[in-house]
Tab-separated table of C-alpha atoms and ligand atoms in Angstrom:
chain	number	residue	atom	x	y	z
A	1	MET	CA	114.586	243.356	-57.570
A	2	HIS	CA	115.147	239.639	-56.909
A	3	SER	CA	114.054	238.091	-53.667
A	4	HIS	CA	114.970	234.674	-52.376
A	5	GLU	CA	113.590	232.946	-49.314
A	6	VAL	CA	116.178	231.428	-47.023
A	7	ASN	CA	114.554	228.647	-45.027
A	8	THR	CA	116.444	227.350	-42.047
A	9	GLN	CA	115.227	225.452	-39.004
A	10	SER	CA	115.593	228.484	-36.804
A	11	GLN	CA	114.371	231.252	-39.126
A	12	SER	CA	112.953	231.916	-42.584
A	13	TYR	CA	113.819	235.213	-44.154
A	14	HIS	CA	114.125	237.034	-47.434
A	15	ALA	CA	117.389	237.919	-49.092
A	16	ILE	CA	116.716	240.697	-51.558
A	17	VAL	CA	119.060	241.976	-54.225
A	18	GLY	CA	118.669	244.904	-56.597
A	19	PHE	CA	119.845	248.425	-57.368
A	20	ASP	CA	118.660	251.241	-55.092
A	21	ILE	CA	116.224	249.015	-53.232
A	22	LEU	CA	116.996	249.801	-49.594
A	23	LYS	CA	114.024	251.998	-48.752
A	24	GLU	CA	111.526	249.991	-50.754
A	25	SER	CA	112.735	246.715	-49.219
A	26	LEU	CA	112.533	248.078	-45.717
A	27	TYR	CA	108.927	249.131	-46.272
A	28	LYS	CA	108.071	245.776	-47.753
A	29	PHE	CA	109.823	243.416	-45.411
A	30	ILE	CA	110.592	245.038	-42.104
A	31	SER	CA	107.495	246.611	-40.677
A	32	GLY	CA	104.934	249.307	-41.285
A	33	THR	CA	104.920	250.378	-37.652
A	34	LYS	CA	107.350	252.911	-36.256
A	35	HIS	CA	109.884	251.585	-33.814
A	36	ASP	CA	110.682	253.347	-30.597
A	37	LYS	CA	114.360	253.232	-31.567
A	38	LEU	CA	116.637	251.537	-34.078
A	39	PHE	CA	120.304	250.730	-33.897
A	40	LEU	CA	122.778	250.763	-36.737
A	41	LEU	CA	126.295	249.355	-36.714
A	42	VAL	CA	128.093	250.679	-39.740
A	43	ASP	CA	131.541	250.215	-41.248
A	44	GLU	CA	133.521	253.468	-41.224
A	45	ASN	CA	134.026	253.609	-45.007
A	46	VAL	CA	130.386	252.812	-45.632
A	47	PHE	CA	129.453	255.572	-43.225
A	48	GLN	CA	131.686	258.017	-45.041
A	49	HIS	CA	130.098	257.296	-48.430
A	50	HIS	CA	126.538	256.337	-47.512
A	51	GLY	CA	125.982	257.357	-43.866
A	52	ASP	CA	123.521	260.181	-44.561
A	53	ASN	CA	121.448	258.051	-46.895
A	54	LEU	CA	121.406	255.117	-44.457
A	55	ILE	CA	120.358	257.207	-41.489
A	56	GLN	CA	117.750	259.172	-43.418
A	57	THR	CA	116.282	255.941	-44.756
A	58	LEU	CA	116.123	254.364	-41.313
A	59	GLN	CA	114.504	257.516	-39.919
A	60	ASN	CA	111.427	256.559	-41.907
A	61	PHE	CA	110.988	253.753	-39.387
A	62	SER	CA	111.928	255.454	-36.140
A	63	ASP	CA	112.558	258.932	-34.750
A	64	HIS	CA	115.548	257.592	-32.821
A	65	VAL	CA	118.204	256.039	-34.995
A	66	LEU	CA	121.359	255.463	-32.998
A	67	HIS	CA	124.503	254.485	-34.832
A	68	LEU	CA	127.950	253.212	-33.969
A	69	ILE	CA	130.778	253.369	-36.488
A	70	ILE	CA	132.961	250.269	-36.675
A	71	PRO	CA	136.570	250.845	-37.806
A	72	GLU	CA	137.318	249.107	-41.062
A	73	GLY	CA	139.454	245.984	-41.087
A	74	GLU	CA	139.602	242.469	-39.711
A	75	SER	CA	140.856	243.703	-36.327
A	76	SER	CA	137.348	244.976	-35.571
A	77	LYS	CA	136.199	241.360	-35.383
A	78	SER	CA	137.486	241.285	-31.817
A	79	VAL	CA	136.333	240.949	-28.229
A	80	LYS	CA	137.166	244.653	-27.824
A	81	PHE	CA	134.718	245.813	-30.498
A	82	TRP	CA	132.132	243.228	-29.543
A	83	GLU	CA	132.218	244.670	-26.016
A	84	LYS	CA	132.045	248.207	-27.363
A	85	ALA	CA	129.020	247.456	-29.525
A	86	VAL	CA	127.233	245.519	-26.795
A	87	SER	CA	127.806	248.387	-24.333
A	88	PHE	CA	126.528	250.859	-26.920
A	89	LEU	CA	123.270	248.929	-27.240
A	90	LEU	CA	122.775	248.209	-23.560
A	91	SER	CA	123.571	251.705	-22.371
A	92	ASN	CA	121.134	253.124	-24.933
A	93	GLY	CA	118.196	251.034	-23.774
A	94	VAL	CA	118.037	248.203	-26.298
A	95	ARG	CA	115.051	245.875	-25.829
A	96	ARG	CA	114.463	242.360	-27.103
A	97	ASN	CA	112.416	243.622	-30.043
A	98	THR	CA	114.680	246.527	-31.007
A	99	PRO	CA	116.052	245.877	-34.503
A	100	LEU	CA	119.772	246.068	-35.146
A	101	PHE	CA	120.803	247.027	-38.679
A	102	VAL	CA	124.305	246.099	-39.708
A	103	ALA	CA	125.716	247.843	-42.773
A	104	GLY	CA	129.123	246.851	-44.040
A	105	GLY	CA	131.200	244.005	-45.383
A	106	GLY	CA	131.822	240.627	-43.801
A	107	VAL	CA	133.749	242.140	-40.927
A	108	THR	CA	130.959	244.412	-39.683
A	109	GLY	CA	128.425	241.703	-40.575
A	110	ASP	CA	130.151	238.956	-38.583
A	111	LEU	CA	130.729	241.250	-35.617
A	112	GLY	CA	127.240	242.775	-35.754
A	113	GLY	CA	125.656	239.367	-36.147
A	114	PHE	CA	127.369	238.132	-33.019
A	115	VAL	CA	126.350	241.278	-31.153
A	116	ALA	CA	122.726	240.682	-32.184
A	117	ALA	CA	123.000	237.028	-31.148
A	118	SER	CA	124.412	237.767	-27.721
A	119	VAL	CA	122.666	240.948	-26.541
A	120	LEU	CA	119.628	239.971	-24.429
A	121	ARG	CA	120.080	236.445	-25.891
A	122	GLY	CA	119.107	237.697	-29.320
A	123	ILE	CA	117.599	240.785	-30.925
A	124	PRO	CA	116.253	241.150	-34.514
A	125	LEU	CA	119.099	241.485	-36.993
A	126	ILE	CA	118.889	242.984	-40.482
A	127	HIS	CA	121.941	242.694	-42.686
A	128	ILE	CA	122.692	245.398	-45.226
A	129	PRO	CA	125.757	243.925	-46.941
A	130	THR	CA	127.845	246.539	-48.739
A	131	THR	CA	130.677	244.492	-50.248
A	132	LEU	CA	130.315	241.982	-53.030
A	133	LEU	CA	131.680	239.302	-50.701
A	134	ALA	CA	129.097	240.060	-48.043
A	135	MET	CA	126.275	240.097	-50.611
A	136	VAL	CA	127.137	236.719	-52.125
A	137	ASP	CA	128.262	234.976	-48.990
A	138	SER	CA	128.732	236.277	-45.453
A	139	SER	CA	125.344	237.950	-44.920
A	140	ILE	CA	123.494	234.715	-45.735
A	141	GLY	CA	123.327	231.686	-43.494
A	142	GLY	CA	123.731	232.955	-39.967
A	143	LYS	CA	127.386	232.415	-39.199
A	144	THR	CA	128.449	235.200	-36.870
A	145	GLY	CA	131.599	235.670	-34.895
A	146	ILE	CA	134.815	237.355	-33.955
A	147	ASN	CA	138.466	236.353	-33.956
A	148	HIS	CA	140.679	235.347	-31.060
A	149	GLN	CA	144.440	235.717	-30.890
A	150	THR	CA	144.745	231.974	-31.439
A	151	GLY	CA	142.729	231.990	-34.660
A	152	LYS	CA	139.957	233.245	-36.849
A	153	ASN	CA	136.228	233.098	-36.078
A	154	LEU	CA	136.875	231.108	-32.911
A	155	ILE	CA	134.189	232.906	-30.900
A	156	GLY	CA	130.713	233.064	-32.363
A	157	ALA	CA	127.243	231.691	-32.854
A	158	PHE	CA	124.852	230.576	-35.530
A	159	TYR	CA	122.278	233.356	-35.632
A	160	GLN	CA	120.014	233.983	-38.596
A	161	PRO	CA	119.011	237.510	-39.605
A	162	ARG	CA	115.390	238.594	-40.146
A	163	ALA	CA	116.260	239.932	-43.593
A	164	VAL	CA	119.188	240.584	-45.907
A	165	ILE	CA	119.016	243.588	-48.201
A	166	ALA	CA	121.758	243.583	-50.828
A	167	ASP	CA	121.492	246.961	-52.521
A	168	THR	CA	124.097	247.089	-55.296
A	169	ARG	CA	124.016	250.886	-55.123
A	170	PHE	CA	126.464	250.567	-52.214
A	171	LEU	CA	128.989	248.974	-54.560
A	172	ILE	CA	129.460	252.286	-56.382
A	173	SER	CA	132.058	253.246	-53.788
A	174	LEU	CA	133.641	249.794	-53.428
A	175	PRO	CA	137.403	249.817	-54.106
A	176	GLN	CA	138.755	247.646	-56.934
A	177	ARG	CA	140.485	245.235	-54.544
A	178	GLU	CA	137.214	244.502	-52.761
A	179	TRP	CA	135.479	243.488	-55.970
A	180	VAL	CA	138.161	240.881	-56.491
A	181	ASN	CA	137.710	239.642	-52.915
A	182	GLY	CA	134.075	238.973	-53.685
A	183	LEU	CA	135.055	237.221	-56.876
A	184	SER	CA	136.856	234.531	-54.818
A	185	GLU	CA	133.660	233.394	-53.115
A	186	ILE	CA	131.806	233.558	-56.441
A	187	LEU	CA	134.400	231.232	-57.997
A	188	LYS	CA	133.979	228.958	-54.996
A	189	TYR	CA	130.286	228.470	-55.889
A	190	GLY	CA	131.343	227.700	-59.447
A	191	ALA	CA	133.800	225.092	-58.208
A	192	ILE	CA	131.537	223.304	-55.751
A	193	ARG	CA	128.101	223.671	-57.321
A	194	ASP	CA	127.348	225.475	-60.577
A	195	ALA	CA	129.590	225.511	-63.665
A	196	GLU	CA	127.517	228.322	-65.190
A	197	ILE	CA	128.914	230.679	-62.554
A	198	PHE	CA	132.283	230.481	-64.312
A	199	ASP	CA	130.622	231.853	-67.463
A	200	ASN	CA	128.906	234.624	-65.487
A	201	ALA	CA	132.115	235.495	-63.604
A	202	ALA	CA	133.929	236.122	-66.867
A	203	VAL	CA	132.523	239.689	-66.730
A	204	PHE	CA	135.258	240.348	-64.166
A	205	PHE	CA	137.910	240.161	-66.860
A	206	SER	CA	136.671	243.574	-68.018
A	207	LYS	CA	138.331	245.007	-64.881
A	208	ASP	CA	136.088	248.061	-64.964
A	209	TYR	CA	133.880	246.759	-62.222
A	210	HIS	CA	132.013	249.966	-61.620
A	211	SER	CA	130.536	249.859	-65.084
A	212	LEU	CA	129.471	246.216	-64.939
A	213	ASP	CA	126.025	245.662	-66.375
A	214	GLN	CA	123.733	245.955	-63.315
A	215	GLU	CA	121.326	243.291	-64.498
A	216	LYS	CA	124.150	240.790	-65.068
A	217	LEU	CA	125.668	241.643	-61.704
A	218	ILE	CA	122.364	241.307	-59.863
A	219	THR	CA	121.674	237.970	-61.591
A	220	LEU	CA	125.100	236.692	-60.545
A	221	ILE	CA	124.651	237.802	-56.923
A	222	HIS	CA	121.183	236.261	-56.869
A	223	LYS	CA	122.536	232.965	-58.200
A	224	CYS	CA	125.150	232.863	-55.433
A	225	ILE	CA	122.576	233.716	-52.763
A	226	LYS	CA	120.388	230.874	-54.047
A	227	ILE	CA	123.232	228.363	-53.832
A	228	LYS	CA	124.206	229.446	-50.354
A	229	ALA	CA	120.556	229.445	-49.226
A	230	GLU	CA	119.989	225.927	-50.589
A	231	ILE	CA	123.044	224.585	-48.802
A	232	VAL	CA	122.248	226.344	-45.535
A	233	ALA	CA	118.622	225.148	-45.659
A	234	GLN	CA	119.892	221.580	-45.929
A	235	ASP	CA	122.458	221.901	-43.174
A	236	GLU	CA	122.151	225.009	-41.014
A	237	PHE	CA	124.670	223.963	-38.366
A	238	GLU	CA	127.327	222.506	-40.631
A	239	SER	CA	127.117	218.838	-39.848
A	240	GLY	CA	127.168	217.860	-43.526
A	241	VAL	CA	126.992	219.609	-46.900
A	242	ARG	CA	127.556	223.098	-45.502
A	243	ALA	CA	131.193	222.133	-45.065
A	244	PHE	CA	131.544	222.302	-48.863
A	245	LEU	CA	131.302	226.081	-48.559
A	246	ASN	CA	134.676	225.877	-46.842
A	247	PHE	CA	136.379	224.838	-50.069
A	248	GLY	CA	139.838	226.442	-49.876
A	249	HIS	CA	139.153	227.871	-46.424
A	250	THR	CA	141.351	225.584	-44.292
A	251	PHE	CA	144.345	226.818	-46.279
A	252	ALA	CA	142.970	230.359	-46.395
A	253	HIS	CA	142.431	230.783	-42.657
A	254	ALA	CA	145.930	229.479	-41.880
A	255	LEU	CA	147.422	231.845	-44.467
A	256	GLU	CA	145.465	234.773	-43.039
A	257	LYS	CA	146.843	233.947	-39.600
A	258	ALA	CA	150.381	233.672	-40.980
A	259	CYS	CA	149.866	237.223	-42.292
A	260	ASP	CA	148.500	238.425	-38.925
A	261	PHE	CA	145.084	238.998	-40.535
A	262	ASN	CA	146.659	242.078	-41.976
A	263	THR	CA	148.633	241.844	-45.221
A	264	ILE	CA	146.254	239.482	-46.969
A	265	SER	CA	142.488	239.822	-47.219
A	266	HIS	CA	140.042	236.987	-46.677
A	267	GLY	CA	139.079	236.963	-50.352
A	268	GLU	CA	142.690	236.843	-51.520
A	269	ALA	CA	143.436	234.017	-49.092
A	270	VAL	CA	140.363	232.093	-50.276
A	271	TYR	CA	141.495	232.422	-53.876
A	272	LEU	CA	144.920	230.963	-53.035
A	273	GLY	CA	143.354	228.403	-50.697
A	274	MET	CA	141.232	227.093	-53.560
A	275	LEU	CA	144.319	226.651	-55.731
A	276	ALA	CA	145.956	224.749	-52.859
A	277	ALA	CA	142.851	222.600	-52.386
A	278	LEU	CA	142.840	221.781	-56.103
A	279	LYS	CA	146.500	220.783	-55.895
A	280	LEU	CA	145.771	218.599	-52.891
A	281	SER	CA	142.814	217.045	-54.713
A	282	ASP	CA	145.169	216.146	-57.528
A	283	LEU	CA	147.776	214.730	-55.126
A	284	CYS	CA	145.058	212.646	-53.478
A	285	GLY	CA	144.334	210.988	-56.797
A	286	TYR	CA	141.467	213.039	-58.222
A	287	SER	CA	142.239	214.074	-61.716
A	288	ILE	CA	141.718	217.823	-61.568
A	289	THR	CA	143.625	221.006	-62.395
A	290	GLY	CA	143.071	224.680	-61.618
A	291	GLN	CA	141.844	225.477	-65.127
A	292	TYR	CA	138.687	227.413	-64.178
A	293	ILE	CA	140.266	229.362	-61.323
A	294	GLU	CA	143.826	230.089	-62.465
A	295	PRO	CA	142.894	232.508	-65.287
A	296	TYR	CA	141.716	235.030	-62.671
A	297	LYS	CA	145.116	235.261	-60.983
A	298	PRO	CA	146.199	238.500	-62.765
A	299	LEU	CA	143.231	240.262	-61.122
A	300	TYR	CA	144.739	239.699	-57.662
A	301	GLN	CA	147.440	242.014	-56.379
A	302	PHE	CA	148.983	240.424	-53.346
A	303	ARG	CA	150.729	242.666	-50.847
A	304	VAL	CA	152.644	239.844	-49.178
A	305	LYS	CA	155.652	238.201	-50.820
A	306	PRO	CA	156.503	234.469	-50.794
A	307	GLY	CA	159.511	234.967	-48.443
A	308	GLU	CA	157.302	236.645	-45.854
A	309	VAL	CA	155.298	233.569	-44.864
A	310	LEU	CA	156.578	230.187	-43.726
A	311	SER	CA	155.141	226.947	-44.982
A	312	GLU	CA	155.711	225.342	-41.539
A	313	ASP	CA	153.720	228.086	-39.811
A	314	ILE	CA	150.799	227.685	-42.175
A	315	TYR	CA	150.859	223.938	-41.645
A	316	SER	CA	150.799	224.273	-37.875
A	317	TYR	CA	148.066	226.958	-37.935
A	318	MET	CA	145.836	224.528	-39.792
A	319	PHE	CA	145.657	222.446	-36.655
A	320	GLN	CA	143.927	225.352	-34.918
A	321	ASP	CA	141.070	225.244	-37.397
A	322	LYS	CA	137.852	224.986	-35.413
A	323	LYS	CA	136.375	222.488	-37.829
A	324	ARG	CA	138.966	219.894	-36.870
A	325	THR	CA	137.414	217.138	-34.795
A	326	ASP	CA	140.326	214.729	-34.389
A	327	GLU	CA	144.104	214.794	-34.683
A	328	HIS	CA	144.017	214.740	-38.478
A	329	LEU	CA	143.298	217.518	-40.919
A	330	LYS	CA	140.115	217.471	-42.989
A	331	PHE	CA	139.839	219.257	-46.322
A	332	VAL	CA	137.148	219.956	-48.840
A	333	LEU	CA	138.559	218.502	-52.058
A	334	LEU	CA	137.121	218.206	-55.534
A	335	GLU	CA	136.685	214.723	-56.988
A	336	ASP	CA	135.698	216.644	-60.085
A	337	TRP	CA	134.355	220.108	-60.804
A	338	GLN	CA	131.129	220.591	-58.841
A	339	SER	CA	131.783	217.332	-56.955
A	340	PRO	CA	133.144	218.334	-53.559
A	341	VAL	CA	134.049	215.806	-50.920
A	342	VAL	CA	135.347	216.127	-47.346
A	343	LYS	CA	138.512	214.070	-46.861
A	344	THR	CA	140.880	213.436	-44.016
A	345	VAL	CA	144.405	213.812	-45.369
A	346	ILE	CA	147.207	212.267	-43.351
A	347	ASN	CA	150.030	212.632	-45.863
A	348	LYS	CA	151.941	215.636	-44.530
A	349	GLU	CA	154.066	215.894	-47.694
A	350	HIS	CA	150.970	216.309	-49.842
A	351	ILE	CA	149.638	219.037	-47.602
A	352	LYS	CA	153.023	220.771	-47.604
A	353	GLU	CA	153.185	220.615	-51.380
A	354	ALA	CA	149.779	222.274	-51.630
A	355	ILE	CA	150.847	224.970	-49.149
A	356	ASP	CA	154.018	225.605	-51.139
A	357	LEU	CA	152.003	226.019	-54.317
A	358	MET	CA	149.870	228.574	-52.514
A	359	ILE	CA	152.920	230.508	-51.340
A	360	ILE	CA	154.525	230.571	-54.800
A	361	GLN	CA	151.391	232.254	-56.183
A	362	LEU	CA	152.136	235.296	-54.038
A	363	ASN	CA	154.861	236.233	-56.506
B	1	NAD	N1	129.790	234.707	-41.904
B	1	NAD	C1	130.135	234.091	-43.009
B	1	NAD	O1	129.476	233.145	-43.455
B	1	NAD	C2	131.345	234.565	-43.766
B	1	NAD	C3	131.577	234.114	-45.078
B	1	NAD	C4	132.665	234.640	-45.781
B	1	NAD	C5	133.495	235.574	-45.173
B	1	NAD	N2	133.245	235.980	-43.891
B	1	NAD	C6	134.085	236.991	-43.234
B	1	NAD	O2	133.937	238.209	-43.959
B	1	NAD	C7	135.095	239.009	-43.744
B	1	NAD	C8	135.522	239.618	-45.062
B	1	NAD	O3	134.476	240.415	-45.532
B	1	NAD	P1	134.714	241.552	-46.614
B	1	NAD	O4	135.578	241.029	-47.691
B	1	NAD	O5	133.399	242.102	-46.945
B	1	NAD	O6	135.639	242.584	-45.853
B	1	NAD	P2	135.397	243.906	-44.999
B	1	NAD	O7	134.167	243.857	-44.239
B	1	NAD	O8	136.673	244.121	-44.269
B	1	NAD	O9	135.256	245.036	-46.127
B	1	NAD	C9	136.318	245.259	-46.991
B	1	NAD	C10	136.664	246.745	-47.106
B	1	NAD	O10	135.663	247.383	-47.871
B	1	NAD	C11	135.202	248.555	-47.187
B	1	NAD	N3	133.828	248.747	-47.614
B	1	NAD	C12	132.759	247.966	-47.335
B	1	NAD	N4	131.701	248.341	-48.039
B	1	NAD	C13	132.099	249.406	-48.786
B	1	NAD	C14	131.465	250.229	-49.734
B	1	NAD	N5	130.212	249.995	-50.130
B	1	NAD	N6	132.168	251.256	-50.269
B	1	NAD	C15	133.468	251.456	-49.917
B	1	NAD	N7	134.134	250.692	-49.063
B	1	NAD	C16	133.443	249.671	-48.506
B	1	NAD	C17	135.439	248.261	-45.735
B	1	NAD	O11	135.582	249.458	-44.999
B	1	NAD	C18	136.753	247.493	-45.801
B	1	NAD	O12	137.825	248.388	-45.898
B	1	NAD	C19	136.137	238.106	-43.124
B	1	NAD	O13	136.261	238.412	-41.763
B	1	NAD	C20	135.556	236.711	-43.301
B	1	NAD	O14	135.959	235.829	-42.298
B	1	NAD	C21	132.187	235.492	-43.188
């Protein structure tokens, strides 16, 4: 079991990673005392595979474990499901010290995090990430939120959890496609911070993800958690270095919107967004190619075809990005590998060229 302390201004907490560690971690880090009641928000697929285990484990800490199943998919990150979850908690007598456990990928995590942030102005939140992406990225750092029809993650709050328990046992049931989604964020850490990650990520070329060496996998997840924790500790509210974690994301979010948050996953969009950001870096005069990212392309199986998205749409959706502070678009570019920089780009043709490169990759 590896444990890493995440220190932010608003909260310090442990992020723990290991195989079959849920019960042990809960005993160690949550509390010895029995709670009057506990709430669990759980992704529907996670519930199907691991629901009994989750509930039985939580019953060690309370006689009343109440759970709500969240339908899988990005559309659950919505006002509708936020309202549903909030009503579930309030109508079942949630109090300010009642812990909320959130078990699932980034979708359930982002939604559940925002529920925890907003109910009674904040209740204790414990993330149990169950996708690779959520383990290496979304469960750490306190970004919570839901989507609005005008764009992604437009409603939300910074709200740190009390603990993150990344038990790789959950990954046993993770579909192939979801492993690759997690890979995108792992490659992002390689690009912006740590070249060694590219060596570690090479295990993904084996394609048989379920038989990945557990120790190697846990070490890789731990490395990513450490990077994210370091960046978040420096800049919890994204006024500086935290923006580097958005490498590829301005392109990715616009592409996701162009696909109605439906035919492309966040991880797939991030992968393509990074290729676009590398192209734009090159067009802006930094001498860089996609050499460390491109080799992974055969692992991605895109369900959307190039003719199904319009370059113009993607360009205009970028202007809805919430990180935009003036009339120009800002991008995280790479001056060199592991040397990210935030740049305002005003050359529309350069941006369009990068978008077109992203679209061609869908073939
Ligand atoms: N808050 C942040 O800092 C942050 C960072 C990165 C991404 N995100 C958000 O995360 C979301 C993407 O997260 P994701 O890729 O985890 O997607 P997801 O939550 O949609 O999960 C992907 C799929 O895997 C299934 N699943 C989850 N765990 C499983 C398991 N153990 N076994 C079987 N199936 C399982 C889910 O039902 C779903 O079908 C996006 O909304 C993105 O915006 C947030």
